[in-house]
Tab-separated table of C-alpha atoms in Angstrom:
chain	number	residue	atom	x	y	z
A	1	MET	CA	50.671	16.889	1.920
A	2	SER	CA	47.395	15.357	-0.211
A	3	GLU	CA	44.554	17.663	0.867
A	4	LYS	CA	41.115	15.604	1.035
A	5	LYS	CA	38.443	17.475	-1.021
A	6	GLU	CA	35.338	18.040	0.908
A	7	PRO	CA	32.493	17.235	-1.475
A	8	SER	CA	30.617	20.844	-2.143
A	9	ILE	CA	26.959	21.441	-1.333
A	10	VAL	CA	26.142	21.307	-5.295
A	11	ASP	CA	27.709	17.739	-5.093
A	12	GLY	CA	25.611	16.759	-1.882
A	13	PHE	CA	22.508	18.142	-3.522
A	14	LYS	CA	22.646	16.144	-6.615
A	15	ALA	CA	23.818	12.941	-4.688
A	16	PHE	CA	20.245	13.811	-2.804
A	17	LEU	CA	18.250	14.183	-5.894
A	18	LEU	CA	19.608	11.247	-7.754
A	19	ARG	CA	18.679	8.739	-4.968
A	20	GLY	CA	15.975	6.293	-5.994
A	21	ASN	CA	13.456	7.065	-2.950
A	22	VAL	CA	13.583	10.592	-3.550
A	23	VAL	CA	12.125	10.347	-7.037
A	24	ASP	CA	9.893	7.737	-5.841
A	25	LEU	CA	8.453	10.226	-3.436
A	26	ALA	CA	7.738	12.472	-5.934
A	27	VAL	CA	6.100	10.353	-8.173
A	28	ALA	CA	4.227	9.118	-5.119
A	29	VAL	CA	2.987	13.017	-4.120
A	30	VAL	CA	2.155	13.734	-7.828
A	31	ILE	CA	-0.187	10.542	-8.310
A	32	GLY	CA	-1.525	10.989	-4.847
A	33	ALA	CA	-2.735	14.493	-5.487
A	34	ALA	CA	-4.226	13.349	-8.886
A	35	PHE	CA	-5.953	10.550	-7.094
A	36	THR	CA	-7.376	12.846	-4.429
A	37	ASN	CA	-9.127	14.524	-7.154
A	38	ILE	CA	-10.788	11.324	-8.375
A	39	VAL	CA	-11.570	10.326	-4.562
A	40	ASN	CA	-13.483	13.671	-3.948
A	41	SER	CA	-15.156	13.492	-6.839
A	42	VAL	CA	-16.285	9.969	-5.906
A	43	VAL	CA	-17.470	11.571	-2.492
A	44	ARG	CA	-19.032	14.590	-3.828
A	45	GLY	CA	-20.832	13.473	-7.005
A	46	VAL	CA	-21.959	9.890	-5.619
A	47	ILE	CA	-21.359	9.142	-1.753
A	48	ASN	CA	-22.829	12.335	-0.402
A	49	PRO	CA	-25.862	12.868	-2.559
A	50	LEU	CA	-26.950	9.310	-1.224
A	51	VAL	CA	-26.064	10.482	2.439
A	52	GLY	CA	-28.091	13.572	1.562
A	53	ALA	CA	-30.940	11.244	0.628
A	54	ILE	CA	-31.034	10.289	4.129
A	55	GLY	CA	-30.355	13.498	5.972
A	56	THR	CA	-28.950	16.647	4.689
A	57	LYS	CA	-25.764	17.095	2.506
A	58	ASN	CA	-24.618	19.768	5.174
A	59	LEU	CA	-24.100	19.051	8.340
A	60	ASP	CA	-22.295	22.556	9.255
A	61	SER	CA	-25.738	23.800	10.243
A	62	TYR	CA	-25.971	21.332	13.387
A	63	SER	CA	-24.815	22.965	16.643
A	64	SER	CA	-25.404	23.370	20.137
A	65	CYS	CA	-25.366	26.348	22.442
A	66	LEU	CA	-23.165	25.696	25.279
A	67	LYS	CA	-23.739	29.069	26.873
A	68	GLY	CA	-26.494	31.262	25.646
A	69	PRO	CA	-28.179	33.257	23.965
A	70	CYS	CA	-25.982	31.880	20.870
A	71	GLU	CA	-26.387	34.170	17.874
A	72	LYS	CA	-24.920	33.657	14.383
A	73	ALA	CA	-24.206	36.120	11.925
A	74	ALA	CA	-25.399	35.655	8.249
A	75	ASP	CA	-21.759	34.521	7.304
A	76	GLY	CA	-21.939	31.445	10.000
A	77	THR	CA	-19.647	33.564	12.695
A	78	VAL	CA	-20.830	33.066	16.224
A	79	THR	CA	-21.805	36.852	17.368
A	80	SER	CA	-22.461	36.075	20.917
A	81	GLY	CA	-22.790	32.986	23.368
A	82	VAL	CA	-20.339	29.631	23.067
A	83	MET	CA	-21.465	27.467	20.325
A	84	ILE	CA	-20.239	23.914	19.495
A	85	LEU	CA	-20.336	23.327	15.991
A	86	TRP	CA	-20.731	19.463	16.342
A	87	GLY	CA	-22.236	19.305	13.047
A	88	SER	CA	-18.777	20.065	11.107
A	89	VAL	CA	-16.887	17.912	13.304
A	90	LEU	CA	-19.285	14.977	12.407
A	91	GLY	CA	-19.339	16.440	8.568
A	92	ALA	CA	-15.419	16.032	8.393
A	93	THR	CA	-15.410	12.678	10.223
A	94	LEU	CA	-18.051	11.448	7.878
A	95	SER	CA	-15.847	12.627	5.079
A	96	PHE	CA	-12.610	11.121	6.422
A	97	VAL	CA	-14.432	7.777	6.578
A	98	ILE	CA	-16.354	7.763	3.470
A	99	THR	CA	-12.644	8.606	1.661
A	100	ALA	CA	-11.159	5.929	3.502
A	101	ALA	CA	-13.767	3.229	2.398
A	102	VAL	CA	-13.199	4.526	-1.225
A	103	VAL	CA	-9.528	4.273	-1.215
A	104	TYR	CA	-9.814	0.771	0.861
A	105	PHE	CA	-12.404	-0.476	-1.409
A	106	LEU	CA	-11.026	0.783	-4.730
A	107	MET	CA	-7.484	0.535	-4.394
A	108	VAL	CA	-6.290	-1.260	-1.347
A	109	LEU	CA	-8.231	-4.584	-1.258
A	110	PRO	CA	-8.078	-5.281	-5.068
A	111	MET	CA	-4.206	-4.293	-5.150
A	112	SER	CA	-3.865	-6.856	-2.065
A	113	LYS	CA	-5.913	-9.308	-4.071
A	114	TYR	CA	-3.725	-9.175	-6.861
A	115	LEU	CA	-0.425	-9.216	-5.153
A	116	ALA	CA	-1.632	-11.993	-3.137
A	117	ARG	CA	-2.566	-14.245	-6.523
A	118	GLN	CA	0.856	-13.195	-7.806
A	119	GLU	CA	2.798	-14.536	-4.582
A	120	ALA	CA	0.563	-17.576	-4.753
A	121	ARG	CA	1.459	-18.361	-8.729
A	122	ARG	CA	5.349	-17.677	-7.659
A	123	LYS	CA	4.993	-20.018	-4.489
A	124	ALA	CA	3.300	-22.662	-7.253
A	125	LYS	CA	6.377	-22.291	-9.568
A	126	GLU	CA	8.439	-22.620	-7.114
A	127	GLY	CA	7.048	-25.664	-5.601
A	128	THR	CA	6.964	-27.376	-8.970
A	129	HIS	CA	10.502	-26.633	-9.319
A	130	GLU	CA	11.601	-28.016	-6.209
A	131	VAL	CA	9.388	-31.261	-7.033
A	132	ILE	CA	11.171	-32.026	-10.346
A	133	GLU	CA	14.566	-31.261	-8.272
A	134	ILE	CA	13.780	-33.698	-5.716
A	135	THR	CA	12.460	-36.549	-8.200
A	136	GLU	CA	15.726	-35.711	-10.253
A	137	LEU	CA	17.824	-36.072	-7.216
A	138	GLU	CA	15.648	-39.254	-6.160
A	139	VAL	CA	16.516	-40.861	-9.534
A	140	LEU	CA	20.498	-40.057	-9.136
A	141	LYS	CA	20.675	-41.469	-5.789
A	142	GLU	CA	18.832	-44.467	-7.205
A	143	ILE	CA	21.413	-44.750	-9.913
A	144	ARG	CA	24.547	-44.145	-7.671
A	145	ASP	CA	23.047	-46.979	-5.261
A	146	ALA	CA	22.443	-49.344	-8.432
A	147	LEU	CA	26.317	-48.606	-9.362
A	148	VAL	CA	27.387	-49.143	-5.968
A	149	ALA	CA	25.520	-52.592	-5.623
A	150	GLN	CA	26.768	-53.872	-9.313
A	151	ARG	CA	30.298	-52.532	-7.990
A	152	GLY	CA	30.048	-54.663	-4.803
A	153	SER	CA	28.841	-57.643	-6.743
A	154	GLY	CA	31.245	-57.438	-9.256
A	155	HIS	CA	34.074	-57.381	-6.355
A	156	ASN	CA	32.682	-60.470	-4.764
A	157	GLU	CA	32.593	-62.491	-7.976
A	158	SER	CA	36.294	-61.828	-8.462
């Protein structure tokens, strides 16, 4: 009677942690957090002042009173009326679009161009290798045909 031993919870946890994709995910989260600081700095330090030169840097002050009279307290909370704070929505949307543009143009686009160049180089190497193989194959076929022709002519003379 052999009993099959069930793997323990600790063994399962070890196997989970040692899987490659878990480590890759952890690295991606850490790098993503560090990269977020860089992107936020670019947005705050460069993009927002450029947008602020055209209008205002803080769009949160823009709102519309849906049902009045609308009054705001000093801390920005609505004390009476129904107020639509469309400026904060617009600000968050602009921040997202600007952040996405910075990520795309500074990271995604250069990386995709780099990977495309690497793939083109790899295909060029493979193409050269195939041409050499085809040329060698053609030479071998010609040698074979010449040997067959030589044997054929040698048989006819005997």
